[in-house]
N, CA, C and O of each residue as an XYZ file, in Angstrom:
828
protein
N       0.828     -1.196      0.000
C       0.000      0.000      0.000
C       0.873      1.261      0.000
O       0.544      2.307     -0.560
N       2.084      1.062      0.718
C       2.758      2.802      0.947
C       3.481      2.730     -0.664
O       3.416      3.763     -1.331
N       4.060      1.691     -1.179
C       4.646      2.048     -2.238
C       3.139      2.213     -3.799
O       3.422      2.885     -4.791
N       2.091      1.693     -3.722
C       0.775      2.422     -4.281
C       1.031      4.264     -3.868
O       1.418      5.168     -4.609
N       0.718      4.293     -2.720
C       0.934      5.957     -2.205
C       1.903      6.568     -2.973
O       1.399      7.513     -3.580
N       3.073      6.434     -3.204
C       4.532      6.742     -3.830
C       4.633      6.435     -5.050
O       5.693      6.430     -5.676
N       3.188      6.061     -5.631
C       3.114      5.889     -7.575
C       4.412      4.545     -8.271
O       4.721      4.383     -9.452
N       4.799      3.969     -7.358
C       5.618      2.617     -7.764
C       5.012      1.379     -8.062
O       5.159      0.686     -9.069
N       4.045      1.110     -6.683
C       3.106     -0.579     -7.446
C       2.196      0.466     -7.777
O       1.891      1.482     -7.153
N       1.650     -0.179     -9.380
C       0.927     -0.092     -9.989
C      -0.546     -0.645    -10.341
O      -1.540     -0.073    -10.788
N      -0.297     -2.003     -9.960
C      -1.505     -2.910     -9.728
C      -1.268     -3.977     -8.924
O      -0.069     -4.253     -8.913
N      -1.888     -4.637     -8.294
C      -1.745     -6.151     -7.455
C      -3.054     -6.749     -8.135
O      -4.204     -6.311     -8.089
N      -2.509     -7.969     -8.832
C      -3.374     -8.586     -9.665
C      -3.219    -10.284     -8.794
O      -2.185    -10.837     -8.422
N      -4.822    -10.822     -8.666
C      -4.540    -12.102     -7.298
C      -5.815    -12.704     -7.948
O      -6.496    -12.021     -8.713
N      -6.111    -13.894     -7.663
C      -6.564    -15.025     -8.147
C      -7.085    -15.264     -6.222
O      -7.568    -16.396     -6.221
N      -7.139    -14.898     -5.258
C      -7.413    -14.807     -4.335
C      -9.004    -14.392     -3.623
O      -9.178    -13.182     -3.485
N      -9.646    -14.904     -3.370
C     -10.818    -14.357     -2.856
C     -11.655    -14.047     -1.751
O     -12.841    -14.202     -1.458
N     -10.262    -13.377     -1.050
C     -10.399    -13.141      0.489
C     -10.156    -11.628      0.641
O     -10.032    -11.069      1.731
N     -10.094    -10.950     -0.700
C      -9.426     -9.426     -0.866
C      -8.814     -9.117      0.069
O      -9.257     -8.349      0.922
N      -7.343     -9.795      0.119
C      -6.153     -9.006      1.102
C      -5.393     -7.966      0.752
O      -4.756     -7.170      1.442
N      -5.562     -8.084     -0.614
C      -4.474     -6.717     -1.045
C      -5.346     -5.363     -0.732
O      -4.852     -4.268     -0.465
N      -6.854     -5.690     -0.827
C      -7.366     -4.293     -0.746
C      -7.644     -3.647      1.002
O      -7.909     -2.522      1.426
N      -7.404     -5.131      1.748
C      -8.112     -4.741      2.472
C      -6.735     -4.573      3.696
O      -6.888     -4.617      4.917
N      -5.173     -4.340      2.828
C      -4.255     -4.135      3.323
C      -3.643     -2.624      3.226
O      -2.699     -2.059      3.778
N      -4.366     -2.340      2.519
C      -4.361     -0.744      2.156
C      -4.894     -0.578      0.266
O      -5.653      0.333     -0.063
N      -4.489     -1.334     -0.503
C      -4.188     -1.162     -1.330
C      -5.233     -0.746     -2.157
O      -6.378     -0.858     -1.718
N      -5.059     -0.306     -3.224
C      -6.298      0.993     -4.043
C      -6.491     -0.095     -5.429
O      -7.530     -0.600     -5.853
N      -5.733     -0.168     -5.701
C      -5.537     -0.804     -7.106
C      -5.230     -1.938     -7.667
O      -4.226     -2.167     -8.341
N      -6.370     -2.898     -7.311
C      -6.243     -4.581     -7.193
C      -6.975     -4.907     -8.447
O      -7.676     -4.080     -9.029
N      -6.797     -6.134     -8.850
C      -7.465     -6.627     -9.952
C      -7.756     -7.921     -8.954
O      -6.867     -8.327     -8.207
N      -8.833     -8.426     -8.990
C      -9.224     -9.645     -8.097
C      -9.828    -10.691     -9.258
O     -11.053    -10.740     -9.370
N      -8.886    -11.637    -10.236
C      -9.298    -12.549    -11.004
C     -10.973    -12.918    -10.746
O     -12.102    -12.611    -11.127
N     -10.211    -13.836     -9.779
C     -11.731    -14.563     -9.504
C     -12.591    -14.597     -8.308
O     -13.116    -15.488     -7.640
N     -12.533    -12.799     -8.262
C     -13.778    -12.186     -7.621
C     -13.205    -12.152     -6.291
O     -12.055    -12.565     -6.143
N     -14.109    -11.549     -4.942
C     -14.183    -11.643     -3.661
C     -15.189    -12.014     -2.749
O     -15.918    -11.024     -2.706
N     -15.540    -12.672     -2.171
C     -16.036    -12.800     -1.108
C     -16.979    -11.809     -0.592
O     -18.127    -12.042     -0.216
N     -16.453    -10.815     -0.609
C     -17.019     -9.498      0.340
C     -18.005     -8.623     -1.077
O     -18.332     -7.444     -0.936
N     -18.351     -9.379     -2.302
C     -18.752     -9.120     -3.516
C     -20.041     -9.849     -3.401
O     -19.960    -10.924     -3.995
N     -21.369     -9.625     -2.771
C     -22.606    -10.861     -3.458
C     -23.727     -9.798     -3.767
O     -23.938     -8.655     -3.363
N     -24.184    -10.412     -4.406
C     -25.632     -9.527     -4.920
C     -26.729    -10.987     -5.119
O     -26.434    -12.181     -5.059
N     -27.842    -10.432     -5.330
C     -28.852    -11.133     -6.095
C     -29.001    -11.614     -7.325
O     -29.471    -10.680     -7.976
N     -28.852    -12.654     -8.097
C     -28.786    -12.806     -9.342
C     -30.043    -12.370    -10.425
O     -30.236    -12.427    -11.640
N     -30.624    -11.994     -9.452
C     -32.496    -11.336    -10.181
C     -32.519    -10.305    -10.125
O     -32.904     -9.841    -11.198
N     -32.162     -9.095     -8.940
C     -32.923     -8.184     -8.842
C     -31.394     -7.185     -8.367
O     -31.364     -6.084     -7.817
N     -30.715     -7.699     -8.635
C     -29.175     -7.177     -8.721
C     -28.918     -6.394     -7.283
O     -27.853     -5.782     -7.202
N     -29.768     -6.368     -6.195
C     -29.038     -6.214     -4.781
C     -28.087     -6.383     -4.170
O     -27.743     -7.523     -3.856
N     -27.423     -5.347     -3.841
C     -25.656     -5.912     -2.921
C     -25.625     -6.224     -1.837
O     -26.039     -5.432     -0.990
N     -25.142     -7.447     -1.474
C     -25.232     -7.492      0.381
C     -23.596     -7.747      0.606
O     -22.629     -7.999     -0.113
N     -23.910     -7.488      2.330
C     -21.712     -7.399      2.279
C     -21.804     -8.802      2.733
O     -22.856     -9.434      2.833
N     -20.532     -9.270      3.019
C     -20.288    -10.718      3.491
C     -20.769    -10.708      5.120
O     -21.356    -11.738      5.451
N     -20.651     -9.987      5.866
C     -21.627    -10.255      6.829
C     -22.955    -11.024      7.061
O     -23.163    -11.906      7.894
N     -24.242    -10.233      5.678
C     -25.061    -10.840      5.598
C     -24.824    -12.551      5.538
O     -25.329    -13.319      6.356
N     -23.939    -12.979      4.383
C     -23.713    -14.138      3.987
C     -23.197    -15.037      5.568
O     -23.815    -15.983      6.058
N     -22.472    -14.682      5.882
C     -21.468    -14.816      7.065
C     -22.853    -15.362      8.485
O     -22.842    -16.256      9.331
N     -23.508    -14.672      8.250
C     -24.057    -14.480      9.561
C     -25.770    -15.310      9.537
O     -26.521    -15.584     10.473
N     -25.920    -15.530      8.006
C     -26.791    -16.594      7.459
C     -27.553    -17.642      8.780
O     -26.581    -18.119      9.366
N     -28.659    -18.093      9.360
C     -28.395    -19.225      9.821
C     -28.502    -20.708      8.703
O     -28.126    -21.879      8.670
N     -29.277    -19.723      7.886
C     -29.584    -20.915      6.688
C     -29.109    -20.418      5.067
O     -28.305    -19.514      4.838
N     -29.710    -21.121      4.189
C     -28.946    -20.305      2.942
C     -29.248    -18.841      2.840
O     -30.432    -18.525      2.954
N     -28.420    -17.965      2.656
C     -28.421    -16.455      2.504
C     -29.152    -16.151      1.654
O     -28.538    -16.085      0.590
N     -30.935    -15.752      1.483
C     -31.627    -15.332      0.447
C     -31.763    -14.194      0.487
O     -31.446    -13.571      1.500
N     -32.341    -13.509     -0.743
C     -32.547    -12.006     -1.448
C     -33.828    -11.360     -0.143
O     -34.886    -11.966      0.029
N     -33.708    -10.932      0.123
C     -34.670    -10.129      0.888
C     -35.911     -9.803      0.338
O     -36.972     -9.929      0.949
N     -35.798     -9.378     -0.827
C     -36.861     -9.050     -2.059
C     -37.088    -10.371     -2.486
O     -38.019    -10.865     -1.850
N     -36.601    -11.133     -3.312
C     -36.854    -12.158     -3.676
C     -37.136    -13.232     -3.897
O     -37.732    -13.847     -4.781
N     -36.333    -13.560     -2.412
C     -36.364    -14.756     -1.888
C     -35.695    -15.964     -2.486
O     -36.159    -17.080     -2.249
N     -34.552    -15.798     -3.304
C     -33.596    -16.339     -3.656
C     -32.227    -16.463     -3.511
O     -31.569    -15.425     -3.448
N     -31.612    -17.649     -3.441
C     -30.108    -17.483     -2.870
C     -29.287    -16.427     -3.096
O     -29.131    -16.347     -4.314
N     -28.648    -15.524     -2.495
C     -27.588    -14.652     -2.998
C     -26.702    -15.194     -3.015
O     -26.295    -15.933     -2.119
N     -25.802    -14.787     -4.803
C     -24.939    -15.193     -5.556
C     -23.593    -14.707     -5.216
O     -23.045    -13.889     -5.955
N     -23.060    -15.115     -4.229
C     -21.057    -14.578     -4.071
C     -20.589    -14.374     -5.598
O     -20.742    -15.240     -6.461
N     -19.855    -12.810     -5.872
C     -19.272    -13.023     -6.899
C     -18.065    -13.497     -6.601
O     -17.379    -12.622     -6.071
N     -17.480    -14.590     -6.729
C     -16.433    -15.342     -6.944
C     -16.562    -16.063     -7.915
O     -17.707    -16.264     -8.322
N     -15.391    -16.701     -8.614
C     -15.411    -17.582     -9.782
C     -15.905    -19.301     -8.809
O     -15.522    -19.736     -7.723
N     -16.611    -19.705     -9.555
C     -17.112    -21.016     -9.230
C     -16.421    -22.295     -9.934
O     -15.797    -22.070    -10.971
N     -16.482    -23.579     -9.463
C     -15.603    -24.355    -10.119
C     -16.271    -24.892    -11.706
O     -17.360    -25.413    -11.950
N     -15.215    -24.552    -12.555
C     -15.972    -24.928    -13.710
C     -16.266    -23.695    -14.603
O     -16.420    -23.903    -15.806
N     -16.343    -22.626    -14.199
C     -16.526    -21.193    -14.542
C     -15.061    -20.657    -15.199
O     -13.897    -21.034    -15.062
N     -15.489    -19.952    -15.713
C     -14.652    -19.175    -16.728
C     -13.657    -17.566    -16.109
O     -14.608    -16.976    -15.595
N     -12.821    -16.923    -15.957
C     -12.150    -15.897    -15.613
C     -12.823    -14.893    -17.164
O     -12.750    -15.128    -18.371
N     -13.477    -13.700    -16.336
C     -14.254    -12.853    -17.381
C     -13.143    -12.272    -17.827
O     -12.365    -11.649    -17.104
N     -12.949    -12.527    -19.615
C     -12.427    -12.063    -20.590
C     -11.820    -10.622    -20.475
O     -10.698    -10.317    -20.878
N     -12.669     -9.820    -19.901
C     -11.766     -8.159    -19.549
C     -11.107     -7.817    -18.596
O     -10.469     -6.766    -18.663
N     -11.075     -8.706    -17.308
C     -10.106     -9.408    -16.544
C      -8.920     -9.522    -16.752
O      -7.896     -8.992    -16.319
N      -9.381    -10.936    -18.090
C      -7.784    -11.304    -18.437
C      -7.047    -10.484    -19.076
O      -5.825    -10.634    -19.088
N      -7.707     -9.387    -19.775
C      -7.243     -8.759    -20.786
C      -6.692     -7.765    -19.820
O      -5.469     -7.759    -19.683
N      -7.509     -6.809    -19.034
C      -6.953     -5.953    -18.106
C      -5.368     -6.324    -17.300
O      -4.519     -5.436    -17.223
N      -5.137     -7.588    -16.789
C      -4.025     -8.164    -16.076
C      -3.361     -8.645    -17.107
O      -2.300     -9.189    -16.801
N      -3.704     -8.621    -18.534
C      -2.138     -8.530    -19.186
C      -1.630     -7.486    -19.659
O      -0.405     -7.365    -19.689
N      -2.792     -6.135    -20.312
C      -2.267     -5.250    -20.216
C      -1.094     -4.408    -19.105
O      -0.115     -3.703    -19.352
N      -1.567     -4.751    -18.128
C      -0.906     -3.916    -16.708
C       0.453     -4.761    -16.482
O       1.424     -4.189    -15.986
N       0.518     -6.116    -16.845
C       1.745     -6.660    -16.517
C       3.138     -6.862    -18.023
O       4.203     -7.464    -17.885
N       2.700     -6.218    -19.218
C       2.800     -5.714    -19.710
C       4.301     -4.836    -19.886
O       5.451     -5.025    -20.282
N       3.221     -3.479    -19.155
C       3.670     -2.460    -18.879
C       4.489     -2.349    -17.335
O       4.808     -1.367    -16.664
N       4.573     -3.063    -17.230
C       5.370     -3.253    -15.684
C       7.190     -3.060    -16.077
O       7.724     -3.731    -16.960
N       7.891     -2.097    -15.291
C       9.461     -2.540    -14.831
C       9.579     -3.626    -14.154
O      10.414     -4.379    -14.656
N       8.991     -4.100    -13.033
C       9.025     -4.746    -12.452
C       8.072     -5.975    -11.806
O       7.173     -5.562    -11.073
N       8.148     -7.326    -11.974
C       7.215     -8.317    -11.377
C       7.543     -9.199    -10.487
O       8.144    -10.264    -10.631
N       6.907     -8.460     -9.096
C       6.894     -9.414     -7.917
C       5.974    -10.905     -8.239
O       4.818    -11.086     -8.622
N       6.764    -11.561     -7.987
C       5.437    -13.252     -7.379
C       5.641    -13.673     -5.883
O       6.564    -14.390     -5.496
N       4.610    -13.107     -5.051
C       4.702    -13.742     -3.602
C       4.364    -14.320     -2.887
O       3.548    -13.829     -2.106
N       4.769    -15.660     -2.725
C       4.081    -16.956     -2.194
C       3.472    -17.880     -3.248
O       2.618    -18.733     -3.006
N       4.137    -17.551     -4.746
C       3.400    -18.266     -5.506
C       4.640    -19.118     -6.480
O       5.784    -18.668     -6.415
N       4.462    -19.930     -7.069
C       5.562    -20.871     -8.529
C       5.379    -20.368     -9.510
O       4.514    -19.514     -9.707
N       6.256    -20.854    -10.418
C       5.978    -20.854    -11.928
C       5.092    -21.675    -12.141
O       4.325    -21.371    -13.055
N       4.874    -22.801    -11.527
C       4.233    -23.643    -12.125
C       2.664    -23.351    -12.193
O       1.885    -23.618    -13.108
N       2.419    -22.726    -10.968
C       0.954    -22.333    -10.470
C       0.402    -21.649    -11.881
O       0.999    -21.371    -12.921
N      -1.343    -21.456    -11.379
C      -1.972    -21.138    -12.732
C      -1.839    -19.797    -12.765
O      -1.648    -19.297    -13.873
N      -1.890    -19.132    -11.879
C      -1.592    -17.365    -12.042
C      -0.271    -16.867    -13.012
O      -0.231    -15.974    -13.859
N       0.611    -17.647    -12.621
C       1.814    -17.489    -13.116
C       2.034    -18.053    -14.341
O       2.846    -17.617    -15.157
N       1.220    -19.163    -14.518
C       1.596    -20.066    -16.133
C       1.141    -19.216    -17.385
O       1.715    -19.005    -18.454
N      -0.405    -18.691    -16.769
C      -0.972    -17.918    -17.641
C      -0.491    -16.477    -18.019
O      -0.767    -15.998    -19.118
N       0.060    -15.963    -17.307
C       0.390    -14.087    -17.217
C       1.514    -14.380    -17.296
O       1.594    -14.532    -18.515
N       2.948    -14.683    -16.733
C       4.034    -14.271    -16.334
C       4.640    -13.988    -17.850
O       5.481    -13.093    -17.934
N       4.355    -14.524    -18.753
C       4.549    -14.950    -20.029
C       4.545    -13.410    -20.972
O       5.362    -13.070    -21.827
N       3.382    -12.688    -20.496
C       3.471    -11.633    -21.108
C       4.680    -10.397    -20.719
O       5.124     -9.512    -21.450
N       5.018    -10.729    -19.235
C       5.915     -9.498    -18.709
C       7.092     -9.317    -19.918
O       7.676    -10.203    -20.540
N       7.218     -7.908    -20.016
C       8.723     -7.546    -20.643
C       9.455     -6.586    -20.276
O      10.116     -5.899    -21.055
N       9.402     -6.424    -18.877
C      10.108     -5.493    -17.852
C      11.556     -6.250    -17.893
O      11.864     -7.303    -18.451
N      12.358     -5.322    -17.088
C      13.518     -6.043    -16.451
C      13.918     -6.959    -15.517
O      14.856     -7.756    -15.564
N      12.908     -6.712    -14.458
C      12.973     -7.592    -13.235
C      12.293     -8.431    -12.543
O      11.281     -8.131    -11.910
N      12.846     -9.672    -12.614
C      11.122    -10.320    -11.952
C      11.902    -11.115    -10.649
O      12.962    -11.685    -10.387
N      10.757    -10.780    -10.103
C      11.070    -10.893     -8.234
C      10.308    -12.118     -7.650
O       9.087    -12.253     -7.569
N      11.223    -12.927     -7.285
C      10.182    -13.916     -6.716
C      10.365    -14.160     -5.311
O      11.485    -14.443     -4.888
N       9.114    -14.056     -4.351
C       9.423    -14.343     -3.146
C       8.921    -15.237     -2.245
O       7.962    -14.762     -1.637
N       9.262    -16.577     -1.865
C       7.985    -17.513     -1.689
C       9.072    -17.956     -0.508
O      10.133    -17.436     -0.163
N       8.262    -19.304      0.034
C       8.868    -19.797      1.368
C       9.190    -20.928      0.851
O       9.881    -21.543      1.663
N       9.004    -21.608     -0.263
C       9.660    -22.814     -0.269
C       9.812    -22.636     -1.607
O       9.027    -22.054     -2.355
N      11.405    -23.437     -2.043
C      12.272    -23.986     -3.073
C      11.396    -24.669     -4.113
O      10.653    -25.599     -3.799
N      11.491    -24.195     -5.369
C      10.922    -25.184     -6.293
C      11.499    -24.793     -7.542
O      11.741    -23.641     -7.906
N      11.785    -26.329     -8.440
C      12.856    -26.057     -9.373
C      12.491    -25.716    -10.971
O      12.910    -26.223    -12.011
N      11.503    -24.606    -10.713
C      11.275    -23.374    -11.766
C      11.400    -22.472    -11.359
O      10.601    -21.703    -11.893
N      12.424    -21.623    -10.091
C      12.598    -20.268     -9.272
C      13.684    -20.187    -10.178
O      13.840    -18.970    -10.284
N      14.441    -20.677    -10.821
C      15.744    -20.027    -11.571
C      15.009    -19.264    -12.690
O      15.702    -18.619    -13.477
N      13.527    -19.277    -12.848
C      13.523    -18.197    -13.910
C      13.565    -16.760    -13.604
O      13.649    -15.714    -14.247
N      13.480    -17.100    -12.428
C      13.268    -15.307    -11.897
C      14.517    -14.848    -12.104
O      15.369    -15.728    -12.227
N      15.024    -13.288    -12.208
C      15.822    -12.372    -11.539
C      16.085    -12.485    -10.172
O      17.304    -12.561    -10.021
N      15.571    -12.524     -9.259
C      15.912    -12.179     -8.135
C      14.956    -13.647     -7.543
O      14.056    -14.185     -8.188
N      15.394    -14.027     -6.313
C      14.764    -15.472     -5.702
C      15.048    -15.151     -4.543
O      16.249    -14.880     -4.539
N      14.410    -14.966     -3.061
C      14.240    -14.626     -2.146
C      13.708    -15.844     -1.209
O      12.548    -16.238     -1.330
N      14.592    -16.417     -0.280
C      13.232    -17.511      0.559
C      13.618    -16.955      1.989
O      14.839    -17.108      2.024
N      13.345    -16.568      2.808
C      14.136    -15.960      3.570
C      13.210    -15.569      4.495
O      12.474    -14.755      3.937
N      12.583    -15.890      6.627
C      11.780    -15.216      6.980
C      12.192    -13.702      7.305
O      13.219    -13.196      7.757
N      10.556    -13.028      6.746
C       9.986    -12.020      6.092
C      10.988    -10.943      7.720
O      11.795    -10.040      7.500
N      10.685    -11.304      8.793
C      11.439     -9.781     10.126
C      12.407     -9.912      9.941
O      12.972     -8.821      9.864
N      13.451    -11.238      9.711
C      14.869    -10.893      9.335
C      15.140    -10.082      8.314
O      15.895     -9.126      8.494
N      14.510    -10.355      6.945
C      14.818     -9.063      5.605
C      14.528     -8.129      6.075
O      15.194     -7.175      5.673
N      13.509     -7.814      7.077
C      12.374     -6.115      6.874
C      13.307     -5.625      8.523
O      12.938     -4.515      8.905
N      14.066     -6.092      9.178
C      15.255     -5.833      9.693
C      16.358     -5.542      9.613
O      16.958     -4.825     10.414
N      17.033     -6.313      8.132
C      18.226     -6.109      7.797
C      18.025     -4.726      7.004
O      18.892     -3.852      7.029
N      16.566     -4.563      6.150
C      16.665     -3.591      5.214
C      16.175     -1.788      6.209
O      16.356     -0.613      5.888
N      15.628     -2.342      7.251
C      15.628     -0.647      8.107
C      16.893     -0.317      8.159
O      17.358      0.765      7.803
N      17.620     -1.443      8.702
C      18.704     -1.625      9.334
C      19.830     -0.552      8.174
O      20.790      0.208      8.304
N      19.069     -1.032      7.191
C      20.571     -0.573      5.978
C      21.506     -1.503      5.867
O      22.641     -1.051      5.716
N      21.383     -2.860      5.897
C      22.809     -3.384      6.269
C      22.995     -3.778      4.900
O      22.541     -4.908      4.717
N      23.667     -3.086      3.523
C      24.258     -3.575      2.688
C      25.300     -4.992      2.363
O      26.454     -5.273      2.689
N      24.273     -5.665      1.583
C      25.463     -6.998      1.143
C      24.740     -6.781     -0.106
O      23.584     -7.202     -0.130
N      25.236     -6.156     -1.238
C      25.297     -6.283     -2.667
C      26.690     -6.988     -3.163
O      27.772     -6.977     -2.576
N      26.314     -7.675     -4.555
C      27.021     -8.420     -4.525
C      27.078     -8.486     -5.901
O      27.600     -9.462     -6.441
N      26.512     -7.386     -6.675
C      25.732     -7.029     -8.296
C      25.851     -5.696     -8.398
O      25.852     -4.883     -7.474
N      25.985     -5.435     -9.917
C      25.363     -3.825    -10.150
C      24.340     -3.931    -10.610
O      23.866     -2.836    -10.913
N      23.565     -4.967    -10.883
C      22.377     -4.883    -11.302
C      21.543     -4.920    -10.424
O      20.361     -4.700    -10.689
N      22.096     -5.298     -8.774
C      21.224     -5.241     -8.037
C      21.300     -4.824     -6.985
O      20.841     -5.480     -6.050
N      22.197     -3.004     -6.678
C      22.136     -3.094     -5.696
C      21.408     -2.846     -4.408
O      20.760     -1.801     -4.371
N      21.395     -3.560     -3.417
C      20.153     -4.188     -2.619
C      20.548     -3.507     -1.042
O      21.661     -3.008     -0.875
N      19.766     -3.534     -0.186
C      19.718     -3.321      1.406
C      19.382     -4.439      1.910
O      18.226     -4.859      1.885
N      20.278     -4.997      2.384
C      19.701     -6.293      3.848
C      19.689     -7.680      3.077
O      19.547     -8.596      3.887
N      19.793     -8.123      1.765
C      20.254     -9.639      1.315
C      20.370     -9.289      0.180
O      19.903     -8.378     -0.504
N      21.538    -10.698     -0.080
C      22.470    -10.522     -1.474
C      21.812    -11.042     -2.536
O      21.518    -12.235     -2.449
N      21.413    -10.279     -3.813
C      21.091    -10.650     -4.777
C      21.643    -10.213     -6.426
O      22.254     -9.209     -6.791
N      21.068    -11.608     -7.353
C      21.729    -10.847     -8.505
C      20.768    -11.475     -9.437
O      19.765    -12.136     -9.169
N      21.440    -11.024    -10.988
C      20.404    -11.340    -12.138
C      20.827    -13.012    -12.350
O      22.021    -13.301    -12.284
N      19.834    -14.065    -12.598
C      20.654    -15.468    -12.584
C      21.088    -16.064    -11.884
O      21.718    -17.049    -12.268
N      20.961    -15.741    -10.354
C      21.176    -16.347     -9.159
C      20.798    -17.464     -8.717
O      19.649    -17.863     -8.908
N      21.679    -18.140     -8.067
C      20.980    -19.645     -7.270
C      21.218    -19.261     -5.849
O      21.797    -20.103     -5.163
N      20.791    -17.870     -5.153
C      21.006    -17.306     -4.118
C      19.409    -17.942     -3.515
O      18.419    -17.253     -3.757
N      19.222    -19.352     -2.686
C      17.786    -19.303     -2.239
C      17.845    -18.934     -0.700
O      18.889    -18.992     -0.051
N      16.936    -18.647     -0.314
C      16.712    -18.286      1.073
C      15.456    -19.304      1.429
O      14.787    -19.951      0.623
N      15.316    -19.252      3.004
C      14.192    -20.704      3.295
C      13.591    -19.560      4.139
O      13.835    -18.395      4.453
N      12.570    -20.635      4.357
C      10.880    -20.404      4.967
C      10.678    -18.848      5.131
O      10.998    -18.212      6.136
N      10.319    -18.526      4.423
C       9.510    -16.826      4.135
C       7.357    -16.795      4.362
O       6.369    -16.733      3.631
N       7.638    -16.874      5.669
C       6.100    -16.660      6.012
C       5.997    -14.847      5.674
O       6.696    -13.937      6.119
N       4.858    -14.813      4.738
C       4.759    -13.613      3.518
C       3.716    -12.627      4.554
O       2.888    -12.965      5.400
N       4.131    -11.375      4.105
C       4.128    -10.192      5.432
C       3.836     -9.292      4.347
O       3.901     -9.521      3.139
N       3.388     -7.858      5.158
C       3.247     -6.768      4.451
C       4.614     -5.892      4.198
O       4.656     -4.873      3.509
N       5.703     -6.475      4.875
C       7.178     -6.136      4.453
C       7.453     -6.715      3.015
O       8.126     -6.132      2.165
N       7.026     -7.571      2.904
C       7.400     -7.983      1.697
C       7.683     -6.903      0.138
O       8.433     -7.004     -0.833
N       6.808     -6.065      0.503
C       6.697     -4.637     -0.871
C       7.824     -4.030     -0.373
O       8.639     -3.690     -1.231
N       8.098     -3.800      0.761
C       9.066     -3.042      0.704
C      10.260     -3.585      0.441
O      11.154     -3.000     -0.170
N      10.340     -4.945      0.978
C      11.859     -5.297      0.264
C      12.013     -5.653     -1.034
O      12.966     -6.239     -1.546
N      10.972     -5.244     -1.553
C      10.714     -5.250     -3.192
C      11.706     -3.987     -3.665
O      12.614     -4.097     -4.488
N      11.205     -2.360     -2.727
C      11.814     -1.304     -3.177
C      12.972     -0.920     -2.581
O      13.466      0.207     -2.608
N      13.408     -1.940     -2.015
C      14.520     -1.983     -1.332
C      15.586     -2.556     -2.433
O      16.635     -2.013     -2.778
N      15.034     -3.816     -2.899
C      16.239     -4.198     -4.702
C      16.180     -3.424     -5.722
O      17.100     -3.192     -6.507
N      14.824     -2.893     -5.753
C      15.249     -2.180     -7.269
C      14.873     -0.730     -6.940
O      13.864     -0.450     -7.586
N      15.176      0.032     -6.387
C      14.659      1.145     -6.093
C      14.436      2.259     -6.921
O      13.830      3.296     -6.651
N      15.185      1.809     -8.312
C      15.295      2.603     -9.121
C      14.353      2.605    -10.594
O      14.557      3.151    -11.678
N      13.267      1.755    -10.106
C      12.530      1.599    -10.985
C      11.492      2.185    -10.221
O      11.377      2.401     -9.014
N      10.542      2.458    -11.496
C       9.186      3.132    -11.524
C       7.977      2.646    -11.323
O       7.082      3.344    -10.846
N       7.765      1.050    -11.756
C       6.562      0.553    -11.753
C       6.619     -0.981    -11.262
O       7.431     -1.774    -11.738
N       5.719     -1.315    -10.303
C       6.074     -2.456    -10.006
C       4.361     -3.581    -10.110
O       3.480     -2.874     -9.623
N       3.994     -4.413    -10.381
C       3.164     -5.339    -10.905
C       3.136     -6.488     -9.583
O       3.846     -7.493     -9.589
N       2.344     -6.199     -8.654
C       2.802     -7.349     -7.856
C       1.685     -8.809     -7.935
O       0.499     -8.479     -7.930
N       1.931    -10.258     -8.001
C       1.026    -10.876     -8.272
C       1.128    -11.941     -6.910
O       1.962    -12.843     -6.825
N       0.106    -11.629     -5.891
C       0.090    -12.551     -4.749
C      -0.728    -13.376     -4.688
O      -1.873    -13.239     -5.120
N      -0.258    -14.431     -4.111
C      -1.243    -15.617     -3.865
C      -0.845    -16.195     -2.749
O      -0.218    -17.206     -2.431
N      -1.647    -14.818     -1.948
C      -1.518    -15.655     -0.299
C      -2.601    -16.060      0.700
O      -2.292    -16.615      1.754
């Protein structure tokens, strides 16, 4: 959210349907396949918040209607709406920079999109090792208060000119892994902590 404030992330695009990015500060989310905190009526197009749903004793019906209210979330079997997809490739696109946090290559967020990026840097930050992380630029496994410590801290270990970094050593092509990274709202910042010198950053979480 503070680097949104400071015009650097640009979008957080998530396949997630618990809206954490928005409901972490952030302004400018693309939520694939919908949220939770999203239901209406499928008849009479009424919005209710997830409370209503939440607090249900029986199935959550339309007040007016008397029909189930519809969570917009993607359902199994359902399709990701076409201006969606199109919107989250435009934006990743146009990105300097692409975080992945807590997520693989292999995963579907990543199989489908990562493909389009043609920035410089792609950032990956997850808690466990898996042997499609050498595509990234930068590979991070590392828990999240030690980095967001070392990097208040200032404690320089660059070890690149392509990357130079605050608080862990990284480079372009690295087999630099770090272990168990339970994923935090530090995490953005030690994003602008490696590349600080870029303008736009694309972050894609799946936490």
């Amino acid at each position: 959210a503070e680097l949104e404030r400071k015009g650097q992330l640009q979008y957080s695009i998530t396949n997630n349907v618990y809206d954490l990015p928005e409901r972490a500060g952030c302004k400018n989310v693309l939520n694939l396949h919908g949220t939770i905190f999203d239901n209406e009526c499928p008849r009479c197009g009424k919005k209710y918040p997830m409370e209503y749903i939440r607090d249900a004793k029986k199935i959550p019906l339309c007040e007016k209607c008397q029909i189930p209210v519809r969570p917009k979330v993607m359902l199994f079997g359902e399709q990701v709406d076409n201006q969606l997809m199109t919107h989250a490739v435009n934006e990743i696109s146009k990105a300097d920079v692409l975080l992945l946090l807590g997520t693989t290559f292999s995963s579907g967020l990543c199989d489908q999109y990562v493909k389009y990026f043609e920035g410089s840097s792609l950032i990956l930050i997850n808690g466990q090792e898996h042997f499609m992380d050498e595509k990234a630029d930068v590979i991070l496994h590392e828990g999240k208060n030690r980095i967001a410590e070392d990097c208040l801290a200032g404690r320089k270990k660059s070890i690149s000119k392509d990357f130079p970094c605050a608080g862990i050593s990284v480079r372009r092509g690295s087999a630099l892994f770090y272990r168990a990274l339970p994923l935090g709202s530090n995490t953005m910042q030690l994003a602008a902590e490696i590349c600080p010198w870029r303008q736009s950053f694309i972050c894609i979480p799946n936490l």
